Coordinates of N, CA and C in Angstrom, one line a residue:
X1 N 10.1 24.7 -33.2 CA 11.5 25.0 -32.8 C 12.2 23.7 -32.6
X2 N 13.5 23.8 -32.8 CA 14.4 22.7 -32.5 C 15.1 22.9 -31.2
X3 N 14.9 22.0 -30.2 CA 15.3 22.2 -28.9 C 16.1 21.0 -28.3
X4 N 17.1 21.3 -27.6 CA 17.8 20.3 -26.8 C 17.7 20.5 -25.3
X5 N 17.7 19.4 -24.6 CA 17.5 19.5 -23.1 C 18.7 19.0 -22.4
X6 N 19.1 19.8 -21.4 CA 20.2 19.3 -20.5 C 19.5 19.0 -19.2
X7 N 19.5 17.7 -18.9 CA 18.9 17.2 -17.7 C 17.8 16.1 -18.1
X8 N 17.5 15.2 -17.2 CA 16.5 14.2 -17.5 C 15.7 13.9 -16.2
X9 N 15.6 14.9 -15.4 CA 14.8 14.7 -14.2 C 13.3 15.1 -14.4
X10 N 12.6 15.5 -13.3 CA 11.2 15.7 -13.4 C 10.9 16.9 -14.3
X11 N 11.6 18.0 -14.2 CA 11.2 19.2 -15.0 C 11.5 18.9 -16.5
X12 N 12.7 18.3 -16.8 CA 13.0 17.9 -18.1 C 12.0 16.9 -18.7
X13 N 11.6 16.0 -17.9 CA 10.7 15.0 -18.4 C 9.3 15.6 -18.8
X14 N 8.8 16.5 -18.0 CA 7.5 17.1 -18.3 C 7.7 18.1 -19.5
X15 N 8.8 18.9 -19.5 CA 9.0 19.8 -20.6 C 9.1 19.0 -22.0
X16 N 9.9 17.9 -21.9 CA 10.0 17.2 -23.2 C 8.7 16.7 -23.7
X17 N 7.9 16.1 -22.8 CA 6.6 15.6 -23.2 C 5.7 16.7 -23.7
X18 N 5.7 17.9 -23.1 CA 4.9 19.0 -23.5 C 5.4 19.6 -24.9
X19 N 6.7 19.7 -25.0 CA 7.2 20.4 -26.2 C 7.2 19.5 -27.4
X20 N 7.3 18.2 -27.3 CA 7.4 17.4 -28.4 C 6.2 17.3 -29.3
X21 N 5.0 17.7 -28.8 CA 3.8 17.7 -29.6 C 3.8 18.8 -30.7
X22 N 4.6 19.9 -30.4 CA 4.6 21.0 -31.4 C 6.0 21.4 -31.8
X23 N 7.0 20.9 -31.2 CA 8.4 21.2 -31.5 C 9.2 19.9 -31.6
X24 N 10.4 20.1 -32.0 CA 11.3 18.9 -32.2 C 12.4 18.9 -31.2
X25 N 12.4 17.8 -30.4 CA 13.5 17.6 -29.4 C 14.6 17.0 -30.1
X26 N 15.8 17.6 -30.1 CA 16.9 17.1 -30.9 C 17.8 16.2 -30.0
X27 N 18.4 16.7 -28.9 CA 19.3 16.0 -28.1 C 18.8 16.1 -26.6
X28 N 19.2 15.1 -25.8 CA 19.0 15.1 -24.4 C 20.3 14.6 -23.8
X29 N 20.8 15.5 -22.8 CA 22.0 15.1 -22.1 C 21.7 15.0 -20.6
X30 N 22.3 14.0 -20.0 CA 22.2 13.9 -18.5 C 23.5 13.3 -18.0
X31 N 23.8 13.5 -16.8 CA 25.0 12.9 -16.2 C 24.8 11.4 -16.2
X32 N 23.6 10.9 -16.1 CA 23.3 9.5 -16.3 C 22.8 9.3 -17.7
X33 N 23.6 8.6 -18.5 CA 23.3 8.4 -19.9 C 22.0 7.5 -20.0
X34 N 21.8 6.6 -19.1 CA 20.7 5.8 -19.1 C 19.4 6.6 -19.0
X35 N 19.4 7.6 -18.1 CA 18.2 8.4 -17.9 C 18.0 9.3 -19.1
X36 N 19.1 9.8 -19.7 CA 19.0 10.5 -21.0 C 18.4 9.7 -22.1
X37 N 18.9 8.4 -22.1 CA 18.4 7.5 -23.2 C 16.9 7.2 -23.0
X38 N 16.5 7.0 -21.8 CA 15.1 6.7 -21.5 C 14.2 7.9 -21.9
X39 N 14.6 9.1 -21.5 CA 13.8 10.3 -21.9 C 13.9 10.5 -23.4
X40 N 15.0 10.3 -24.0 CA 15.2 10.5 -25.5 C 14.2 9.6 -26.2
X41 N 14.0 8.4 -25.7 CA 13.1 7.4 -26.4 C 11.7 8.0 -26.3
X42 N 11.3 8.5 -25.2 CA 10.0 9.1 -25.1 C 9.8 10.3 -26.0
X43 N 10.8 11.1 -26.1 CA 10.7 12.4 -26.8 C 11.2 12.3 -28.3
X44 N 11.5 11.0 -28.7 CA 12.0 10.8 -30.1 C 13.2 11.7 -30.4
X45 N 14.1 11.7 -29.4 CA 15.3 12.5 -29.6 C 16.5 11.6 -29.5
X46 N 17.7 12.2 -29.6 CA 19.0 11.4 -29.5 C 19.7 11.8 -28.2
X47 N 20.0 10.8 -27.4 CA 20.7 11.0 -26.2 C 22.2 11.1 -26.5
X48 N 22.8 12.0 -25.7 CA 24.3 12.2 -25.9 C 24.9 12.1 -24.5
X49 N 26.2 11.7 -24.5 CA 26.9 11.5 -23.3 C 27.9 12.6 -23.0
X50 N 28.1 13.5 -23.9 CA 29.0 14.6 -23.7 C 28.5 15.9 -24.4
X51 N 28.8 17.0 -23.8 CA 28.3 18.3 -24.4 C 28.8 18.5 -25.9
X52 N 30.0 18.0 -26.2 CA 30.5 18.2 -27.5 C 29.7 17.4 -28.6
X53 N 28.9 16.5 -28.2 CA 28.0 15.7 -29.1 C 26.7 16.4 -29.4
X54 N 26.4 17.5 -28.7 CA 25.2 18.2 -28.9 C 25.1 18.8 -30.3
X55 N 24.0 18.7 -31.0 CA 23.8 19.3 -32.3 C 23.8 20.8 -32.2
X56 N 24.6 21.5 -33.0 CA 24.6 23.0 -32.9 C 23.5 23.6 -33.7
X57 N 22.8 22.8 -34.6 CA 21.7 23.3 -35.4 C 20.4 23.3 -34.6
X58 N 20.3 24.0 -33.6 CA 19.1 24.1 -32.8 C 18.7 25.6 -32.5
X59 N 17.5 25.8 -32.1 CA 17.0 27.1 -31.8 C 17.3 27.5 -30.4
X60 N 17.3 26.6 -29.5 CA 17.7 26.9 -28.1 C 18.0 25.6 -27.4
X61 N 18.7 25.8 -26.3 CA 19.1 24.7 -25.4 C 18.5 25.0 -24.0
X62 N 17.8 24.1 -23.4 CA 17.2 24.3 -22.1 C 18.0 23.6 -21.0
X63 N 18.4 24.3 -20.0 CA 19.1 23.7 -18.9 C 18.1 23.4 -17.8
X64 N 17.8 22.1 -17.5 CA 16.8 21.7 -16.5 C 17.5 20.8 -15.5
X65 N 18.4 21.4 -14.7 CA 19.1 20.7 -13.7 C 19.0 21.4 -12.4
X66 N 19.6 20.9 -11.3 CA 19.5 21.6 -10.0 C 20.2 23.0 -10.1
X67 N 19.7 23.9 -9.3 CA 20.2 25.2 -9.3 C 21.8 25.3 -9.1
X68 N 22.3 24.5 -8.2 CA 23.7 24.5 -7.9 C 24.6 24.0 -9.1
X69 N 23.9 23.3 -10.0 CA 24.7 22.7 -11.1 C 24.7 23.7 -12.3
X70 N 23.8 24.7 -12.3 CA 23.7 25.5 -13.5 C 25.0 26.3 -13.9
X71 N 25.7 26.9 -12.9 CA 27.0 27.6 -13.3 C 28.0 26.7 -14.0
X72 N 28.2 25.4 -13.5 CA 29.1 24.5 -14.2 C 28.6 24.1 -15.6
X73 N 27.3 23.9 -15.7 CA 26.8 23.5 -17.0 C 26.9 24.6 -18.0
X74 N 26.6 25.8 -17.7 CA 26.8 26.9 -18.7 C 28.2 27.1 -19.0
X75 N 29.1 27.0 -18.1 CA 30.6 27.1 -18.4 C 31.0 26.1 -19.4
X76 N 30.5 24.9 -19.3 CA 30.9 23.9 -20.3 C 30.1 24.0 -21.6
X77 N 28.8 24.4 -21.6 CA 28.0 24.5 -22.8 C 28.5 25.6 -23.7
X78 N 28.9 26.7 -23.2 CA 29.2 27.9 -24.0 C 30.4 27.6 -24.9
X79 N 31.3 26.6 -24.5 CA 32.4 26.3 -25.3 C 32.0 25.6 -26.6
X80 N 30.9 24.8 -26.5 CA 30.5 24.0 -27.7 C 29.3 24.6 -28.4
X81 N 28.6 25.5 -27.8 CA 27.4 26.1 -28.4 C 27.5 27.7 -28.2
X82 N 28.6 28.3 -28.8 CA 28.8 29.7 -28.5 C 27.8 30.6 -29.1
X83 N 27.0 30.2 -30.1 CA 26.1 31.1 -30.8 C 24.6 30.7 -30.6
X84 N 24.4 29.7 -29.7 CA 23.0 29.2 -29.5 C 22.4 29.9 -28.3
X85 N 21.1 30.1 -28.4 CA 20.4 30.6 -27.2 C 20.3 29.5 -26.2
X86 N 20.8 29.8 -24.9 CA 20.8 28.9 -23.8 C 20.0 29.5 -22.7
X87 N 19.0 28.7 -22.2 CA 18.1 29.2 -21.1 C 18.1 28.2 -20.0
X88 N 17.8 28.7 -18.8 CA 17.6 27.7 -17.7 C 16.2 27.8 -17.3
X89 N 15.7 26.9 -16.5 CA 14.3 26.7 -16.1 C 14.1 27.0 -14.6
X90 N 15.1 27.7 -14.0 CA 15.0 27.9 -12.5 C 14.3 29.1 -12.1
X91 N 13.6 29.0 -11.0 CA 12.9 30.2 -10.4 C 13.8 31.1 -9.6
X92 N 14.8 30.5 -9.0 CA 15.7 31.2 -8.1 C 17.0 31.6 -8.6
X93 N 17.4 31.2 -9.8 CA 18.7 31.5 -10.4 C 18.6 32.8 -11.3
X94 N 19.4 33.8 -11.1 CA 19.3 35.0 -11.8 C 19.8 34.7 -13.3
X95 N 19.3 35.6 -14.2 CA 19.7 35.5 -15.6 C 21.2 35.7 -15.7
X96 N 21.8 36.5 -14.8 CA 23.2 36.9 -14.9 C 24.1 35.6 -14.7
X97 N 23.6 34.6 -14.1 CA 24.4 33.4 -13.9 C 24.8 32.8 -15.3
X98 N 23.8 33.0 -16.2 CA 24.1 32.6 -17.6 C 24.8 33.7 -18.4
X99 N 24.3 34.9 -18.3 CA 24.7 36.0 -19.2 C 26.1 36.4 -19.0
X100 N 26.7 36.2 -17.8 CA 28.1 36.6 -17.5 C 29.0 35.6 -18.3
X101 N 28.5 34.5 -18.7 CA 29.3 33.5 -19.4 C 28.9 33.2 -20.8
X102 N 27.7 33.7 -21.2 CA 27.1 33.3 -22.5 C 26.3 34.5 -23.0
X103 N 26.6 35.0 -24.2 CA 25.9 36.2 -24.7 C 24.4 36.0 -24.9
X104 N 24.0 34.9 -25.5 CA 22.6 34.7 -25.8 C 22.0 33.8 -24.6
X105 N 21.6 34.5 -23.6 CA 21.1 33.8 -22.4 C 19.6 34.1 -22.1
X106 N 19.0 33.2 -21.5 CA 17.6 33.5 -21.2 C 17.0 32.6 -20.0
X107 N 15.8 32.8 -19.7 CA 15.1 32.0 -18.7 C 13.7 31.6 -19.2
X108 N 13.4 30.3 -18.9 CA 12.1 29.8 -19.3 C 11.6 29.0 -18.0
X109 N 10.9 29.7 -17.1 CA 10.6 29.2 -15.8 C 9.1 28.9 -15.7
X110 N 8.8 27.6 -15.5 CA 7.4 27.2 -15.2 C 7.1 27.2 -13.7
X111 N 6.1 28.0 -13.3 CA 5.8 28.0 -11.9 C 4.8 26.9 -11.6
X112 N 5.4 25.8 -11.3 CA 4.6 24.6 -11.1 C 5.4 23.6 -10.2
X113 N 4.7 22.7 -9.6 CA 5.4 21.6 -8.9 C 5.3 20.3 -9.8
X114 N 6.4 19.6 -9.9 CA 6.5 18.5 -10.9 C 6.7 17.2 -10.2
X115 N 5.9 16.2 -10.5 CA 6.1 14.9 -10.0 C 5.9 13.9 -11.2
X116 N 6.7 12.9 -11.3 CA 6.6 12.0 -12.4 C 5.3 11.3 -12.4
X117 N 4.6 11.2 -11.2 CA 3.4 10.4 -11.2 C 2.1 11.2 -11.7
X118 N 2.3 12.5 -11.9 CA 1.1 13.3 -12.3 C 1.4 14.1 -13.5
X119 N 0.4 14.3 -14.4 CA 0.5 15.1 -15.6 C 0.3 16.6 -15.2
X120 N 0.9 17.4 -16.0 CA 0.8 18.9 -15.8 C -0.3 19.5 -16.8
X121 N -1.1 20.4 -16.3 CA -2.0 21.2 -17.1 C -1.2 22.4 -17.6
X122 N -0.5 22.3 -18.7 CA 0.4 23.3 -19.2 C -0.4 24.6 -19.6
X123 N -1.6 24.4 -20.0 CA -2.4 25.6 -20.5 C -2.6 26.6 -19.4
X124 N -2.7 26.2 -18.1 CA -2.9 27.1 -17.0 C -1.7 27.3 -16.1
X125 N -0.5 26.7 -16.6 CA 0.7 26.9 -15.8 C 1.4 28.2 -16.2
X126 N 1.6 29.1 -15.2 CA 2.3 30.4 -15.6 C 3.7 30.1 -16.0
X127 N 4.1 30.7 -17.1 CA 5.5 30.6 -17.7 C 6.1 32.0 -17.7
X128 N 7.4 32.1 -17.2 CA 8.1 33.4 -17.1 C 9.3 33.3 -17.9
X129 N 9.5 34.3 -18.8 CA 10.6 34.4 -19.7 C 11.4 35.6 -19.5
X130 N 12.7 35.5 -19.8 CA 13.6 36.6 -19.6 C 14.8 36.3 -20.6
X131 N 15.4 37.4 -21.2 CA 16.5 37.1 -22.1 C 17.4 38.4 -22.2
X132 N 18.6 38.2 -22.6 CA 19.5 39.3 -22.7 C 19.2 40.1 -24.0
X133 N 18.7 39.4 -25.0 CA 18.4 40.1 -26.3 C 16.9 40.1 -26.6
X134 N 16.4 41.2 -27.1 CA 15.0 41.3 -27.4 C 14.5 40.2 -28.4
X135 N 15.2 39.9 -29.4 CA 14.8 38.9 -30.4 C 14.7 37.6 -29.7
X136 N 15.6 37.3 -28.8 CA 15.5 36.0 -28.1 C 14.3 36.0 -27.1
X137 N 14.0 37.2 -26.5 CA 12.9 37.3 -25.6 C 11.6 37.0 -26.4
X138 N 11.5 37.5 -27.6 CA 10.3 37.2 -28.4 C 10.2 35.8 -28.8
X139 N 11.4 35.2 -29.0 CA 11.4 33.7 -29.4 C 10.9 32.9 -28.2
X140 N 11.3 33.3 -27.0 CA 10.9 32.6 -25.8 C 9.4 32.8 -25.5
X141 N 8.9 34.0 -25.8 CA 7.5 34.3 -25.7 C 6.7 33.3 -26.6
X142 N 7.1 33.2 -27.8 CA 6.4 32.4 -28.8 C 6.4 30.9 -28.3
X143 N 7.6 30.5 -27.9 CA 7.7 29.1 -27.4 C 6.7 28.9 -26.2
X144 N 6.8 29.8 -25.2 CA 5.9 29.7 -24.0 C 4.4 29.7 -24.4
X145 N 4.1 30.6 -25.4 CA 2.7 30.7 -25.8 C 2.2 29.4 -26.5
X146 N 3.1 28.6 -27.0 CA 2.7 27.3 -27.6 C 2.3 26.3 -26.5
X147 N 2.6 26.6 -25.3 CA 2.3 25.7 -24.2 C 1.2 26.2 -23.2
X148 N 1.3 27.5 -22.9 CA 0.5 28.1 -21.9 C -0.2 29.4 -22.3
X149 N -1.4 29.6 -21.7 CA -2.1 30.8 -21.9 C -1.7 32.0 -21.0
X150 N -0.8 31.6 -20.1 CA -0.3 32.6 -19.1 C 1.2 32.7 -19.2
X151 N 1.6 33.7 -20.0 CA 3.1 34.0 -20.2 C 3.4 35.4 -19.8
X152 N 4.5 35.5 -19.1 CA 4.9 36.8 -18.5 C 6.4 37.0 -18.7
X153 N 6.8 38.3 -18.9 CA 8.2 38.7 -18.9 C 8.5 39.3 -17.6
X154 N 9.2 38.6 -16.7 CA 9.5 39.0 -15.4 C 11.0 39.1 -15.2
X155 N 11.4 40.0 -14.4 CA 12.9 40.2 -14.1 C 13.3 39.0 -13.1
X156 N 14.6 38.9 -13.0 CA 15.1 37.9 -12.1 C 14.7 38.1 -10.6
X157 N 14.6 39.4 -10.2 CA 14.1 39.7 -8.8 C 12.7 39.3 -8.6
X158 N 11.8 39.6 -9.6 CA 10.4 39.3 -9.6 C 10.3 37.8 -9.5
X159 N 11.0 37.1 -10.3 CA 10.9 35.6 -10.4 C 11.4 35.0 -9.1
X160 N 12.4 35.6 -8.5 CA 12.9 35.0 -7.2 C 11.8 35.2 -6.1
X161 N 11.1 36.3 -6.1 CA 10.0 36.5 -5.1 C 8.9 35.5 -5.3
X162 N 8.6 35.1 -6.6 CA 7.6 34.1 -6.8 C 8.1 32.8 -6.3
X163 N 9.4 32.5 -6.5 CA 9.9 31.2 -6.1 C 9.9 31.1 -4.6
X164 N 10.2 32.2 -3.9 CA 10.1 32.1 -2.4 C 8.7 32.0 -2.0
X165 N 7.8 32.7 -2.6 CA 6.4 32.6 -2.3 C 5.9 31.1 -2.5
X166 N 6.4 30.5 -3.6 CA 6.0 29.1 -3.9 C 6.5 28.2 -2.9
X167 N 7.6 28.4 -2.2 CA 8.1 27.6 -1.2 C 7.1 27.6 0.0
X168 N 6.6 28.8 0.3 CA 5.6 28.8 1.4 C 4.3 28.2 0.9
X169 N 3.8 28.5 -0.3 CA 2.5 28.0 -0.8 C 2.5 26.5 -1.1
X170 N 3.6 26.0 -1.5 CA 3.7 24.6 -1.9 C 4.5 23.7 -1.0
X171 N 5.8 24.0 -0.9 CA 6.6 23.1 -0.1 C 6.2 23.1 1.4
X172 N 6.0 24.3 2.0 CA 5.7 24.3 3.4 C 4.3 23.8 3.6
X173 N 3.4 24.1 2.7 CA 2.0 23.6 3.0 C 2.0 22.1 2.8
X174 N 2.8 21.6 1.9 CA 2.8 20.1 1.8 C 3.4 19.5 3.1
X175 N 4.4 20.2 3.7 CA 4.9 19.7 5.0 C 3.8 19.7 6.1
X176 N 3.0 20.8 6.0 CA 1.9 20.8 7.0 C 0.9 19.6 6.8
X177 N 0.7 19.2 5.5 CA -0.1 18.0 5.3 C 0.6 16.8 5.9
X178 N 1.9 16.7 5.8 CA 2.7 15.6 6.3 C 2.5 15.6 7.8
X179 N 2.7 16.8 8.5 CA 2.5 16.8 9.9 C 1.1 16.4 10.3
X180 N 0.1 16.9 9.6 CA -1.3 16.5 9.9 C -1.5 15.0 9.8
X181 N -0.9 14.4 8.9 CA -1.0 12.9 8.7 C -0.3 12.2 9.9
X182 N 0.8 12.8 10.4 CA 1.5 12.2 11.5 C 0.6 12.2 12.7
X183 N -0.1 13.3 12.9 CA -1.0 13.5 14.1 C -2.1 12.4 14.0
X184 N -2.8 12.3 12.9 CA -3.9 11.3 12.8 C -3.4 9.9 12.8
X185 N -2.3 9.7 12.2 CA -1.7 8.3 12.2 C -1.5 7.8 13.6
X186 N -1.1 8.7 14.5 CA -0.8 8.3 15.9 C -2.0 7.8 16.6
X187 N -3.2 8.2 16.1 CA -4.5 7.7 16.7 C -5.2 6.8 15.8
X188 N -4.6 6.4 14.7 CA -5.2 5.5 13.7 C -6.4 6.0 13.1
X189 N -6.4 7.3 12.7 CA -7.5 8.0 12.1 C -7.2 8.2 10.6
X190 N -8.2 8.0 9.8 CA -8.0 8.1 8.3 C -7.7 9.5 7.9
X191 N -6.5 9.7 7.3 CA -6.1 11.0 6.8 C -7.0 11.5 5.7
X192 N -7.6 10.7 4.9 CA -8.5 11.1 3.8 C -9.7 11.9 4.3
X193 N -10.0 11.8 5.6 CA -11.1 12.6 6.2 C -10.9 14.1 6.1
X194 N -9.6 14.4 5.9 CA -9.2 15.8 5.8 C -9.3 16.4 4.4
X195 N -9.4 15.5 3.4 CA -9.4 15.9 2.0 C -10.4 17.0 1.7
X196 N -11.7 16.9 2.1 CA -12.6 18.0 1.7 C -12.1 19.4 2.3
X197 N -11.6 19.3 3.6 CA -11.1 20.6 4.2 C -9.9 21.1 3.5
X198 N -9.0 20.3 3.1 CA -7.8 20.7 2.3 C -8.2 21.4 1.0
X199 N -9.1 20.7 0.3 CA -9.5 21.2 -1.0 C -10.3 22.5 -0.9
X200 N -11.2 22.6 0.1 CA -11.9 23.9 0.3 C -11.0 25.0 0.7
X201 N -10.0 24.8 1.5 CA -9.1 25.8 1.9 C -8.3 26.3 0.7
X202 N -7.8 25.4 -0.1 CA -7.1 25.8 -1.3 C -8.0 26.6 -2.3
X203 N -9.2 26.1 -2.4 CA -10.2 26.8 -3.3 C -10.4 28.3 -2.8
X204 N -10.6 28.4 -1.5 CA -10.9 29.8 -0.9 C -9.8 30.8 -1.2
X205 N -8.5 30.3 -1.1 CA -7.5 31.3 -1.2 C -7.2 31.7 -2.7
X206 N -7.8 30.9 -3.6 CA -7.7 31.3 -5.0 C -8.8 32.4 -5.4
X207 N -9.7 32.6 -4.5 CA -10.8 33.5 -4.8 C -10.8 34.7 -3.8
X208 N -10.0 34.7 -2.7 CA -10.0 35.7 -1.7 C -8.6 36.0 -1.2
X209 N -8.5 37.0 -0.4 CA -7.2 37.3 0.2 C -7.0 36.3 1.3
X210 N -5.9 35.6 1.3 CA -5.7 34.5 2.4 C -5.8 35.1 3.8
X211 N -5.4 36.3 4.0 CA -5.5 36.8 5.4 C -7.0 36.9 5.8
X212 N -7.9 37.2 4.9 CA -9.3 37.3 5.3 C -9.9 35.9 5.5
X213 N -9.3 34.9 4.9 CA -9.8 33.5 5.0 C -9.3 32.8 6.3
X214 N -8.4 33.4 7.0 CA -7.8 32.7 8.2 C -8.9 32.4 9.2
X215 N -8.8 31.1 9.7 CA -9.7 30.7 10.8 C -8.8 29.9 11.8
X216 N -9.4 29.4 12.9 CA -8.7 28.6 13.8 C -8.5 29.2 15.2
X217 N -8.0 28.4 16.1 CA -7.9 28.9 17.5 C -6.9 30.0 17.7
X218 N -5.8 30.0 16.9 CA -4.8 31.1 17.1 C -5.4 32.4 16.7
X219 N -6.1 32.4 15.6 CA -6.7 33.7 15.2 C -7.8 34.2 16.2
X220 N -8.5 33.2 16.8 CA -9.5 33.6 17.8 C -8.9 33.8 19.2
X221 N -7.6 33.6 19.3 CA -7.0 33.8 20.6 C -7.6 32.8 21.6
X222 N -7.9 31.6 21.2 CA -8.5 30.6 22.1 C -7.4 29.8 22.8
X223 N -7.0 30.3 24.0 CA -5.8 29.8 24.7 C -6.1 28.3 25.2
X224 N -7.4 28.0 25.5 CA -7.7 26.7 26.0 C -7.4 25.6 24.9
X225 N -7.9 25.9 23.7 CA -7.7 25.0 22.6 C -6.2 24.9 22.3
X226 N -5.5 26.0 22.2 CA -4.1 26.0 21.9 C -3.3 25.2 22.9
X227 N -3.6 25.3 24.2 CA -2.9 24.6 25.2 C -3.2 23.1 25.1
X228 N -4.5 22.8 24.8 CA -4.9 21.4 24.7 C -4.1 20.7 23.5
X229 N -4.0 21.4 22.4 CA -3.3 20.9 21.3 C -1.8 20.7 21.6
X230 N -1.2 21.6 22.3 CA 0.2 21.5 22.6 C 0.4 20.3 23.5
X231 N -0.5 20.1 24.5 CA -0.4 18.9 25.4 C -0.5 17.6 24.6
X232 N -1.4 17.6 23.7 CA -1.6 16.4 22.9 C -0.4 16.1 22.1
X233 N 0.2 17.1 21.5 CA 1.4 16.8 20.7 C 2.6 16.3 21.6
X234 N 2.6 16.8 22.8 CA 3.7 16.4 23.7 C 3.4 14.9 24.1
X235 N 2.2 14.6 24.3 CA 1.9 13.2 24.7 C 2.2 12.2 23.7
X236 N 2.0 12.5 22.4 CA 2.3 11.6 21.3 C 3.8 11.7 20.9
X237 N 4.6 12.4 21.7 CA 6.0 12.6 21.5 C 6.3 13.1 20.1
X238 N 5.6 14.2 19.7 CA 5.9 14.9 18.5 C 6.4 16.3 18.8
X239 N 7.6 16.3 19.5 CA 8.1 17.6 20.0 C 8.3 18.5 18.8
X240 N 8.8 18.0 17.7 CA 9.1 19.0 16.6 C 7.8 19.6 16.1
X241 N 6.7 18.8 16.1 CA 5.4 19.3 15.7 C 4.9 20.3 16.7
X242 N 5.2 20.1 17.9 CA 4.8 21.1 19.0 C 5.4 22.4 18.8
X243 N 6.7 22.4 18.4 CA 7.5 23.6 18.2 C 6.9 24.4 17.0
X244 N 6.6 23.6 15.9 CA 6.0 24.2 14.7 C 4.7 24.8 15.0
X245 N 3.9 24.0 15.7 CA 2.5 24.5 16.1 C 2.6 25.8 16.9
X246 N 3.5 25.8 17.9 CA 3.6 27.0 18.7 C 4.0 28.2 17.9
X247 N 5.0 28.0 17.0 CA 5.5 29.2 16.2 C 4.5 29.7 15.3
X248 N 3.8 28.7 14.6 CA 2.8 29.2 13.6 C 1.6 29.8 14.3
X249 N 1.2 29.3 15.4 CA 0.1 29.9 16.2 C 0.5 31.3 16.6
X250 N 1.7 31.5 17.1 CA 2.1 32.8 17.5 C 2.1 33.8 16.3
X251 N 2.6 33.3 15.1 CA 2.6 34.2 14.0 C 1.1 34.6 13.5
X252 N 0.3 33.6 13.6 CA -1.1 33.8 13.2 C -1.8 34.8 14.2
X253 N -1.5 34.6 15.4 CA -2.1 35.5 16.5 C -1.6 36.9 16.3
X254 N -0.3 37.1 16.0 CA 0.2 38.4 15.8 C -0.3 39.1 14.6
X255 N -0.5 38.3 13.5 CA -1.0 38.8 12.3 C -2.4 39.3 12.4
X256 N -3.2 38.7 13.3 CA -4.6 39.1 13.4 C -4.9 39.8 14.7
X257 N -3.9 40.3 15.4 CA -4.1 41.0 16.7 C -4.6 42.4 16.4

């Protein structure tokens, strides 16, 4: 397929690298032309500085920008690409944000966390597609299947539930790792000592119900340990961590009472 990308950030970067092996990347646009040019060089594409410069002879255009920028982008794109399939890559943005302004609209959402420092295993990354027209939905299915073995047609509501769940599973859990590192750093303890525990915990929840895998003092209603931890957090002046600890312990306790 012939594909153009709007955006040159982390998602666009990984998509371009993944797609270029089997498809042709035509244009890349970004508010920063330098970033567009850098990614275009990697993807063997042509960077453009304005939407009117986009090649109209493409199979689809992917919008890979921040959620709040998508409405403005589609408003501008539809003027120059009225007949082209345009999709966004967001988990939390409804299809209607595009379809109310553009007839051939769709979604191509990879459920993954993206960092420039790490490569993505696309074959195991779930991809979710949605479109206003059945022919375009099939086109997106074909494209997704060229990258991943796990392709699903989900509604905007289903996709939003996944995005919210991903915030808990990824963003919040990563912040828990950050808090854990703050605690051990205060006593000059090596954070890497927690790696086996982190990996084992993640592995267990891929094979079992997370509720059944819960352990710890809050689940056991061990008030002595809970109070000792709270006092320790107060002593190292981590008041915000103490608040998070108390709230999460309360929720775990209630969940398992």
